[in-house]
């Protein structure tokens, strides 16, 4: 007996209704990307391994899906590594390509490859799937879409101000009022590490700190100790766990904490500029908040860091994030090319919009009318009308088979099609159409113009 078909964990099939809802979110994001002046690009689903590896930190590298070389992939395998079952060292000889982990590193590669064709500053957006060998759970998948907007070739902090406004505009358009756009700065984190005497442990420090909302204060401190950060340093960092007040008050507290760090004070001033101007310009429904524990474990952020939390009451991880990277393209040989970007987590946004019942009913609307099939002559008569209705932008279709009328009505009902159009011999003789409202049961006889107006 054939085995029951299945799909890999962390992946999903999408029904017509789900695809319609996803496209609604994508279109909302896309239209606002373009409103803010971003242009679309696309990159391949897989890259050369060397393009991706080493760009996301140790944890990120472990989550990259490797693609086995074509053909006999063991032919060129390192015999010593194979015999020793050393998978880490063996991988490079049997896998030269990998599925993209995010859209930012491929974008950096794109910029370097096409630098002579690009007009800088370059504002690009990209809406494509990415893959991560993560442990599947609610809101976390192994295959998911990212929706990114980046500006490369400008160090201006006005870009950060606009990206906060972009978040606000998109989430307001989706009806997600009350999202929190958290902001921090990697220079502040570097400054804190410097002040507490742990500069050599910056990555370990930030990776641990970034897990505060997942493992709590005690869990973060435990991980820091395990990574070699001293107890004395952890005592000095204690104020970070109890920062409170308005953004202005938090910035003043940071100024006091980081007074001896030049790098840290640069971060404070950058934060002050962004937050002051966002506050003056105003936000529609989003809330801007300074979160000094926000670290984001990615190695390439150098300035502002963003993360978006769903409205209060919705249990969900971040639904967006991003930040400033001063030299991301430097890893591919193009120095001094600063950029800043943000990402929207489509799949998590979908779950939040669904949970809050914010999808408009029209998003999943099916055909407006189903023409009942009484035979070939009637079907041809119906298709002539259907063609004209479609030309007018009305969704209409013909039931393809000459089946029992009851079965055809049942089909319309299961598809949530609100109207049935009956075209029998009588209607053909008079050049008319009988339109039946499948909700109320009301039926009227109309000419084509009347039919079209009733279905608009």
Short mmCIF file of C-alpha atoms in Angstrom, two decimals:
data_model
loop_
_atom_site.label_atom_id
_atom_site.label_comp_id
_atom_site.label_asym_id
_atom_site.label_seq_id
_atom_site.Cartn_x
_atom_site.Cartn_y
_atom_site.Cartn_z
CA UNK A 1 0.00 0.00 0.00
CA UNK A 2 1.30 3.47 -0.90
CA UNK A 3 2.51 5.51 2.07
CA UNK A 4 0.46 8.51 3.10
CA UNK A 5 1.91 11.70 1.54
CA UNK A 6 3.31 14.36 3.87
CA UNK A 7 5.37 17.54 3.84
CA UNK A 8 8.52 18.37 5.87
CA UNK A 9 8.06 19.80 9.37
CA UNK A 10 8.12 23.56 9.40
CA UNK A 11 6.56 23.88 5.93
CA UNK A 12 2.91 24.35 4.95
CA UNK A 13 0.42 24.02 2.14
CA UNK A 14 -1.84 27.05 1.63
CA UNK A 15 -5.52 26.87 0.68
CA UNK A 16 -7.05 29.37 -1.80
CA UNK A 17 -8.43 31.42 1.13
CA UNK A 18 -5.03 31.45 2.86
CA UNK A 19 -3.23 32.48 -0.31
CA UNK A 20 -5.73 35.31 -0.81
CA UNK A 21 -5.07 36.56 2.72
CA UNK A 22 -1.30 36.32 2.28
CA UNK A 23 -1.51 38.21 -1.00
CA UNK A 24 -3.55 40.93 0.76
CA UNK A 25 -0.74 41.43 3.29
CA UNK A 26 1.96 41.29 0.60
CA UNK A 27 0.13 43.81 -1.57
CA UNK A 28 -0.32 46.17 1.40
CA UNK A 29 3.39 45.98 2.21
CA UNK A 30 4.44 46.24 -1.45
CA UNK A 31 2.27 49.29 -2.19
CA UNK A 32 3.73 51.13 0.80
CA UNK A 33 7.29 50.13 -0.09
CA UNK A 34 6.74 51.77 -3.46
CA UNK A 35 5.04 54.79 -1.87
CA UNK A 36 8.25 55.34 0.10
CA UNK A 37 10.37 55.11 -3.07
CA UNK A 38 11.71 51.54 -2.83
CA UNK A 39 12.31 49.54 -6.04
CA UNK A 40 11.90 45.74 -6.40
CA UNK A 41 14.67 43.22 -7.04
CA UNK A 42 14.81 39.40 -6.79
CA UNK A 43 17.74 37.07 -6.08
CA UNK A 44 18.10 33.26 -6.44
CA UNK A 45 16.63 30.94 -3.79
CA UNK A 46 20.11 29.48 -3.21
CA UNK A 47 23.55 31.06 -3.08
CA UNK A 48 27.12 29.82 -3.04
CA UNK A 49 27.84 28.61 0.52
CA UNK A 50 30.74 31.01 0.88
CA UNK A 51 28.31 33.91 0.29
CA UNK A 52 26.22 32.95 3.32
CA UNK A 53 28.49 31.18 5.81
CA UNK A 54 30.12 33.30 8.50
CA UNK A 55 27.69 36.21 8.08
CA UNK A 56 25.13 35.38 10.77
CA UNK A 57 27.19 34.36 13.75
CA UNK A 58 27.73 30.84 15.04
CA UNK A 59 24.04 30.24 15.79
CA UNK A 60 22.88 31.52 12.40
CA UNK A 61 25.41 29.38 10.51
CA UNK A 62 24.00 26.26 12.14
CA UNK A 63 20.53 27.09 10.78
CA UNK A 64 21.57 27.36 7.11
CA UNK A 65 20.20 24.58 4.89
CA UNK A 66 23.08 23.13 2.86
CA UNK A 67 22.50 21.65 -0.61
CA UNK A 68 24.40 18.49 -1.51
CA UNK A 69 26.51 18.73 -4.67
CA UNK A 70 24.93 17.21 -7.78
CA UNK A 71 25.77 13.66 -8.81
CA UNK A 72 28.13 11.59 -6.67
CA UNK A 73 28.60 14.18 -3.93
CA UNK A 74 30.94 11.88 -1.95
CA UNK A 75 33.41 11.58 -4.84
CA UNK A 76 35.28 14.73 -3.75
CA UNK A 77 34.68 14.26 -0.04
CA UNK A 78 37.68 14.59 2.25
CA UNK A 79 38.43 11.00 3.24
CA UNK A 80 39.90 11.96 6.63
CA UNK A 81 36.86 14.04 7.60
CA UNK A 82 34.53 11.34 6.27
CA UNK A 83 36.21 8.59 8.27
CA UNK A 84 36.24 10.77 11.39
CA UNK A 85 32.54 11.59 10.86
CA UNK A 86 33.44 15.26 11.27
CA UNK A 87 30.33 16.76 9.65
CA UNK A 88 31.42 20.37 10.19
CA UNK A 89 34.63 19.95 8.18
CA UNK A 90 33.09 17.47 5.72
CA UNK A 91 30.28 19.83 4.67
CA UNK A 92 32.47 22.17 2.61
CA UNK A 93 33.63 19.29 0.37
CA UNK A 94 30.17 17.84 -0.32
CA UNK A 95 28.08 21.03 -0.39
CA UNK A 96 28.98 24.17 -2.35
CA UNK A 97 25.54 25.83 -2.25
CA UNK A 98 22.95 26.67 0.41
CA UNK A 99 19.39 27.98 0.60
CA UNK A 100 19.34 31.65 1.50
CA UNK A 101 18.92 32.34 5.24
CA UNK A 102 17.69 35.90 4.78
CA UNK A 103 17.44 38.55 2.06
CA UNK A 104 20.03 41.00 3.42
CA UNK A 105 23.27 39.14 2.67
CA UNK A 106 22.09 38.21 -0.87
CA UNK A 107 21.22 41.90 -1.29
CA UNK A 108 24.76 42.89 -0.28
CA UNK A 109 26.12 40.41 -2.82
CA UNK A 110 23.75 41.88 -5.45
CA UNK A 111 24.93 45.43 -4.73
CA UNK A 112 28.59 44.47 -5.13
CA UNK A 113 27.97 42.53 -8.35
CA UNK A 114 25.84 45.28 -9.89
CA UNK A 115 27.49 48.37 -8.37
CA UNK A 116 28.21 49.92 -11.78
CA UNK A 117 24.53 49.72 -12.78
CA UNK A 118 23.04 51.02 -9.53
CA UNK A 119 22.22 54.65 -8.75
CA UNK A 120 23.13 55.33 -5.11
CA UNK A 121 21.58 55.79 -2.62
CA UNK A 122 19.75 52.63 -3.73
CA UNK A 123 16.36 51.92 -2.15
CA UNK A 124 15.33 48.32 -2.81
CA UNK A 125 12.58 46.05 -1.62
CA UNK A 126 12.43 42.28 -1.90
CA UNK A 127 9.57 39.89 -1.10
CA UNK A 128 10.73 36.27 -1.36
CA UNK A 129 10.95 33.06 0.71
CA UNK A 130 13.91 32.18 2.95
CA UNK A 131 14.83 28.94 4.72
CA UNK A 132 16.14 28.18 8.21
CA UNK A 133 16.84 24.78 9.79
CA UNK A 134 15.10 25.92 12.97
CA UNK A 135 12.92 23.99 15.42
CA UNK A 136 9.32 24.54 14.20
CA UNK A 137 6.88 26.12 16.66
CA UNK A 138 4.02 28.63 16.62
CA UNK A 139 5.04 31.49 14.35
CA UNK A 140 8.40 29.90 13.49
CA UNK A 141 8.77 27.95 10.26
CA UNK A 142 11.58 26.44 8.24
CA UNK A 143 10.31 28.04 5.05
CA UNK A 144 8.84 31.50 5.25
CA UNK A 145 8.60 34.79 3.38
CA UNK A 146 10.52 37.93 4.26
CA UNK A 147 9.51 41.36 3.03
CA UNK A 148 12.59 43.62 3.17
CA UNK A 149 13.21 47.29 2.47
CA UNK A 150 16.80 48.60 2.51
CA UNK A 151 18.63 51.80 1.64
CA UNK A 152 22.30 51.39 0.76
CA UNK A 153 24.79 54.15 0.02
CA UNK A 154 23.72 56.69 2.64
CA UNK A 155 24.73 57.23 6.28
CA UNK A 156 21.91 59.70 6.91
CA UNK A 157 19.88 58.98 10.05
CA UNK A 158 16.82 60.38 8.27
CA UNK A 159 16.61 56.93 6.69
CA UNK A 160 16.03 55.39 10.13
CA UNK A 161 13.36 58.01 10.82
CA UNK A 162 11.59 57.09 7.58
CA UNK A 163 11.81 53.36 8.25
CA UNK A 164 10.02 53.80 11.57
CA UNK A 165 7.35 55.74 9.65
CA UNK A 166 7.18 52.91 7.10
CA UNK A 167 6.50 50.38 9.85
CA UNK A 168 3.78 52.64 11.23
CA UNK A 169 2.19 53.16 7.79
CA UNK A 170 2.08 49.44 6.90
CA UNK A 171 0.75 48.20 10.23
CA UNK A 172 -1.85 50.99 10.33
CA UNK A 173 -3.01 49.98 6.82
CA UNK A 174 -3.38 46.37 8.03
CA UNK A 175 -5.42 47.51 11.03
CA UNK A 176 -2.71 46.34 13.45
CA UNK A 177 -2.97 49.31 15.78
CA UNK A 178 -0.69 49.45 18.79
CA UNK A 179 2.36 47.57 17.52
CA UNK A 180 5.55 48.53 19.37
CA UNK A 181 8.60 49.47 17.30
CA UNK A 182 11.51 48.77 19.66
CA UNK A 183 14.76 50.57 18.95
CA UNK A 184 18.31 50.29 20.27
CA UNK A 185 21.82 50.86 18.91
CA UNK A 186 24.72 48.43 18.60
CA UNK A 187 27.12 51.24 19.57
CA UNK A 188 25.31 51.41 22.91
CA UNK A 189 25.76 47.68 23.39
CA UNK A 190 29.45 48.02 22.49
CA UNK A 191 29.72 50.90 24.96
CA UNK A 192 28.10 48.87 27.74
CA UNK A 193 30.46 45.95 27.06
CA UNK A 194 33.37 48.42 27.22
CA UNK A 195 32.18 50.02 30.47
CA UNK A 196 31.76 46.65 32.23
CA UNK A 197 35.10 45.38 30.93
CA UNK A 198 33.72 42.75 28.55
CA UNK A 199 34.59 44.22 25.12
CA UNK A 200 36.27 40.96 24.10
CA UNK A 201 32.95 39.15 24.76
CA UNK A 202 30.71 41.57 22.81
CA UNK A 203 29.08 38.93 20.59
CA UNK A 204 28.48 36.53 23.50
CA UNK A 205 27.12 39.45 25.53
CA UNK A 206 24.69 40.61 22.84
CA UNK A 207 23.52 37.10 21.88
CA UNK A 208 22.68 36.37 25.52
CA UNK A 209 21.02 39.75 26.09
CA UNK A 210 18.88 39.27 22.98
CA UNK A 211 17.25 36.25 24.66
CA UNK A 212 15.89 38.20 27.63
CA UNK A 213 12.25 37.89 26.59
CA UNK A 214 12.69 34.13 26.00
CA UNK A 215 14.75 32.94 28.97
CA UNK A 216 14.39 35.79 31.48
CA UNK A 217 16.95 37.75 33.51
CA UNK A 218 18.31 34.70 35.36
CA UNK A 219 18.66 32.74 32.11
CA UNK A 220 20.57 35.60 30.46
CA UNK A 221 22.94 35.94 33.43
CA UNK A 222 23.54 32.19 33.48
CA UNK A 223 24.39 32.17 29.75
CA UNK A 224 26.75 35.14 30.21
CA UNK A 225 28.60 33.29 32.97
CA UNK A 226 28.83 30.18 30.77
CA UNK A 227 30.34 32.34 28.00
CA UNK A 228 33.07 33.61 30.33
CA UNK A 229 31.65 37.00 31.30
CA UNK A 230 32.64 37.74 34.89
CA UNK A 231 30.24 38.05 37.82
CA UNK A 232 31.61 41.58 38.41
CA UNK A 233 30.69 42.58 34.84
CA UNK A 234 27.18 41.13 35.24
CA UNK A 235 26.66 43.19 38.42
CA UNK A 236 27.62 46.34 36.47
CA UNK A 237 25.10 45.47 33.74
CA UNK A 238 22.25 45.07 36.25
CA UNK A 239 20.69 48.51 35.48
CA UNK A 240 19.86 47.24 31.97
CA UNK A 241 17.28 44.83 33.36
CA UNK A 242 15.27 47.58 35.06
CA UNK A 243 15.37 50.50 32.62
CA UNK A 244 12.08 52.40 32.64
CA UNK A 245 10.50 55.76 31.84
CA UNK A 246 9.92 57.72 28.64
CA UNK A 247 12.33 57.49 25.71
CA UNK A 248 13.90 60.82 26.73
CA UNK A 249 14.36 59.61 30.31
CA UNK A 250 15.90 56.34 29.13
CA UNK A 251 18.32 58.22 26.87
CA UNK A 252 19.41 60.38 29.82
CA UNK A 253 19.98 57.27 31.94
CA UNK A 254 22.13 55.81 29.14
CA UNK A 255 24.12 59.04 28.92
CA UNK A 256 25.04 58.63 32.58
CA UNK A 257 25.88 54.93 32.25
CA UNK A 258 28.01 55.41 29.13
CA UNK A 259 29.69 58.73 29.94
CA UNK A 260 33.17 57.11 29.80
CA UNK A 261 32.61 55.37 26.45
CA UNK A 262 33.08 57.38 23.25
CA UNK A 263 31.48 54.61 21.18
CA UNK A 264 28.54 54.33 23.56
CA UNK A 265 27.91 58.11 23.51
CA UNK A 266 27.84 58.06 19.70
CA UNK A 267 25.04 55.52 19.94
CA UNK A 268 23.19 57.67 22.45
CA UNK A 269 23.32 60.70 20.13
CA UNK A 270 22.14 58.65 17.14
CA UNK A 271 19.22 57.32 19.19
CA UNK A 272 18.39 60.83 20.37
CA UNK A 273 18.25 62.13 16.78
CA UNK A 274 16.02 59.30 15.53
CA UNK A 275 13.64 59.25 18.48
CA UNK A 276 13.30 63.06 18.73
CA UNK A 277 12.44 63.40 15.04
CA UNK A 278 10.03 60.45 14.97
CA UNK A 279 8.28 61.95 18.01
CA UNK A 280 8.04 65.40 16.37
CA UNK A 281 6.72 63.95 13.09
CA UNK A 282 4.28 61.70 14.94
CA UNK A 283 3.09 58.15 14.35
CA UNK A 284 -0.43 57.08 13.40
CA UNK A 285 -0.93 53.95 15.52
CA UNK A 286 2.51 52.46 16.29
CA UNK A 287 4.39 53.04 19.55
CA UNK A 288 8.14 53.78 19.51
CA UNK A 289 10.04 52.43 22.53
CA UNK A 290 13.72 52.36 23.48
CA UNK A 291 14.66 48.83 24.59
CA UNK A 292 18.25 48.71 25.84
CA UNK A 293 18.18 44.90 26.03
CA UNK A 294 17.38 44.61 22.32
CA UNK A 295 20.51 43.13 20.79
CA UNK A 296 19.62 40.95 17.78
CA UNK A 297 22.36 38.35 17.46
CA UNK A 298 23.32 39.10 13.86
CA UNK A 299 26.94 40.16 13.50
CA UNK A 300 26.45 42.81 10.84
CA UNK A 301 24.42 45.51 12.63
CA UNK A 302 26.54 48.52 13.60
CA UNK A 303 24.03 51.27 14.43
CA UNK A 304 20.30 51.41 15.04
CA UNK A 305 18.51 48.10 15.67
CA UNK A 306 14.75 47.65 15.22
CA UNK A 307 12.31 44.98 16.35
CA UNK A 308 8.51 45.11 16.13
CA UNK A 309 6.25 43.51 18.73
CA UNK A 310 2.60 42.63 18.03
CA UNK A 311 -0.16 44.59 19.81
CA UNK A 312 -0.48 43.83 23.52
CA UNK A 313 -2.48 40.71 24.27
CA UNK A 314 -1.20 38.78 21.25
CA UNK A 315 1.32 36.07 22.13
CA UNK A 316 3.74 36.20 19.21
CA UNK A 317 7.45 36.72 18.64
CA UNK A 318 8.70 39.72 16.71
CA UNK A 319 6.78 40.54 13.52
CA UNK A 320 9.51 42.72 12.04
CA UNK A 321 13.10 43.79 12.60
CA UNK A 322 16.20 45.30 11.08
CA UNK A 323 18.96 47.82 11.58
CA UNK A 324 21.94 49.80 10.29
CA UNK A 325 24.99 48.05 8.85
CA UNK A 326 27.94 50.31 8.07
CA UNK A 327 29.99 47.93 5.99
CA UNK A 328 27.97 44.86 5.02
CA UNK A 329 29.17 44.99 1.40
CA UNK A 330 32.76 45.06 2.71
CA UNK A 331 32.54 41.28 3.16
CA UNK A 332 32.34 41.12 -0.64
CA UNK A 333 35.07 43.69 -1.32
CA UNK A 334 33.07 46.93 -1.57
CA UNK A 335 34.15 49.10 1.37
CA UNK A 336 32.43 52.07 3.00
CA UNK A 337 28.94 51.32 1.70
CA UNK A 338 26.60 51.98 4.60
CA UNK A 339 23.06 50.70 4.59
CA UNK A 340 19.98 50.37 6.76
CA UNK A 341 16.99 48.11 6.34
CA UNK A 342 13.91 46.57 7.91
CA UNK A 343 12.00 43.35 7.40
CA UNK A 344 8.34 42.39 7.79
CA UNK A 345 7.63 38.81 8.96
CA UNK A 346 4.76 37.88 6.64
CA UNK A 347 3.87 34.57 8.30
CA UNK A 348 3.74 35.98 11.81
CA UNK A 349 1.85 39.06 10.63
CA UNK A 350 -0.68 36.71 9.03
CA UNK A 351 -1.19 34.87 12.33
CA UNK A 352 -1.67 38.14 14.23
CA UNK A 353 -4.12 39.60 11.69
CA UNK A 354 -6.04 36.30 11.72
CA UNK A 355 -6.11 36.13 15.53
CA UNK A 356 -7.47 39.68 15.72
CA UNK A 357 -9.98 38.98 12.91
CA UNK A 358 -8.73 41.93 10.84
CA UNK A 359 -8.90 40.46 7.33
CA UNK A 360 -11.59 42.25 5.26
CA UNK A 361 -14.32 39.87 4.02
CA UNK A 362 -13.60 40.93 0.44
CA UNK A 363 -10.09 39.43 0.62
CA UNK A 364 -11.34 35.86 0.28
CA UNK A 365 -14.29 36.69 -1.99
CA UNK A 366 -14.91 33.97 -4.59
CA UNK A 367 -16.63 34.40 -7.96
CA UNK A 368 -19.63 36.71 -7.79
CA UNK A 369 -21.82 34.45 -9.93
CA UNK A 370 -21.97 30.83 -11.14
CA UNK A 371 -23.75 30.22 -14.44
CA UNK A 372 -25.73 26.98 -14.34
CA UNK A 373 -24.91 24.57 -17.18
CA UNK A 374 -27.98 23.11 -18.97
CA UNK A 375 -26.10 21.89 -22.08
CA UNK A 376 -23.71 23.00 -24.81
CA UNK A 377 -26.00 25.59 -26.44
CA UNK A 378 -26.83 27.16 -23.09
CA UNK A 379 -23.18 27.02 -22.01
CA UNK A 380 -22.09 28.93 -25.13
CA UNK A 381 -24.79 31.57 -24.50
CA UNK A 382 -23.60 31.83 -20.88
CA UNK A 383 -19.92 32.14 -21.82
CA UNK A 384 -20.67 35.08 -24.11
CA UNK A 385 -22.12 36.92 -21.10
CA UNK A 386 -19.33 35.71 -18.79
CA UNK A 387 -16.70 37.11 -21.16
CA UNK A 388 -18.32 40.56 -21.09
CA UNK A 389 -18.72 40.44 -17.31
CA UNK A 390 -15.05 39.58 -16.88
CA UNK A 391 -14.12 42.44 -19.22
CA UNK A 392 -16.00 44.69 -16.77
CA UNK A 393 -13.97 43.34 -13.85
CA UNK A 394 -16.65 41.01 -12.45
CA UNK A 395 -15.63 37.53 -11.31
CA UNK A 396 -17.95 34.99 -12.95
CA UNK A 397 -17.69 31.38 -14.08
CA UNK A 398 -19.58 28.55 -15.76
CA UNK A 399 -20.13 25.18 -14.07
CA UNK A 400 -18.16 23.00 -16.54
CA UNK A 401 -20.36 19.88 -16.58
CA UNK A 402 -24.02 19.31 -17.43
CA UNK A 403 -24.79 17.94 -13.97
CA UNK A 404 -27.94 17.88 -11.89
CA UNK A 405 -29.02 21.44 -11.15
CA UNK A 406 -29.10 20.71 -7.41
CA UNK A 407 -25.46 19.63 -7.51
CA UNK A 408 -24.53 22.85 -9.31
CA UNK A 409 -26.31 24.97 -6.69
CA UNK A 410 -24.54 22.98 -3.96
CA UNK A 411 -21.20 23.73 -5.62
CA UNK A 412 -21.96 27.47 -5.56
CA UNK A 413 -22.94 27.24 -1.90
CA UNK A 414 -19.74 25.40 -0.89
CA UNK A 415 -17.66 27.95 -2.80
CA UNK A 416 -19.49 30.87 -1.10
CA UNK A 417 -20.61 32.19 -4.49
CA UNK A 418 -23.54 34.54 -3.72
CA UNK A 419 -25.41 34.39 -7.07
CA UNK A 420 -26.43 31.77 -9.62
CA UNK A 421 -27.35 32.73 -13.18
CA UNK A 422 -29.90 30.49 -14.92
CA UNK A 423 -29.83 30.45 -18.71
CA UNK A 424 -32.26 27.93 -20.21
CA UNK A 425 -34.20 27.90 -23.47
CA UNK A 426 -36.62 30.59 -22.26
CA UNK A 427 -33.83 33.01 -21.35
CA UNK A 428 -32.02 32.37 -24.64
CA UNK A 429 -35.19 33.11 -26.62
CA UNK A 430 -35.73 36.43 -24.84
CA UNK A 431 -32.05 37.40 -24.62
CA UNK A 432 -32.28 37.56 -20.84
CA UNK A 433 -30.79 36.01 -17.70
CA UNK A 434 -32.42 34.78 -14.48
CA UNK A 435 -30.36 35.91 -11.50
CA UNK A 436 -30.89 34.03 -8.23
CA UNK A 437 -29.64 35.38 -4.91
CA UNK A 438 -28.42 32.26 -3.13
CA UNK A 439 -28.63 33.92 0.28
CA UNK A 440 -32.17 35.32 0.13
CA UNK A 441 -33.56 32.96 -2.54
CA UNK A 442 -34.90 35.93 -4.53
CA UNK A 443 -34.87 35.47 -8.34
CA UNK A 444 -35.25 38.13 -11.03
CA UNK A 445 -35.14 38.16 -14.85
CA UNK A 446 -32.76 40.75 -16.33
CA UNK A 447 -31.20 41.86 -19.59
CA UNK A 448 -27.40 41.90 -19.76
CA UNK A 449 -27.03 45.49 -18.50
CA UNK A 450 -29.31 44.73 -15.59
CA UNK A 451 -27.32 41.58 -14.82
CA UNK A 452 -24.02 43.47 -14.92
CA UNK A 453 -25.29 46.25 -12.66
CA UNK A 454 -26.67 43.69 -10.18
CA UNK A 455 -23.29 41.96 -9.94
CA UNK A 456 -21.07 45.04 -9.67
#
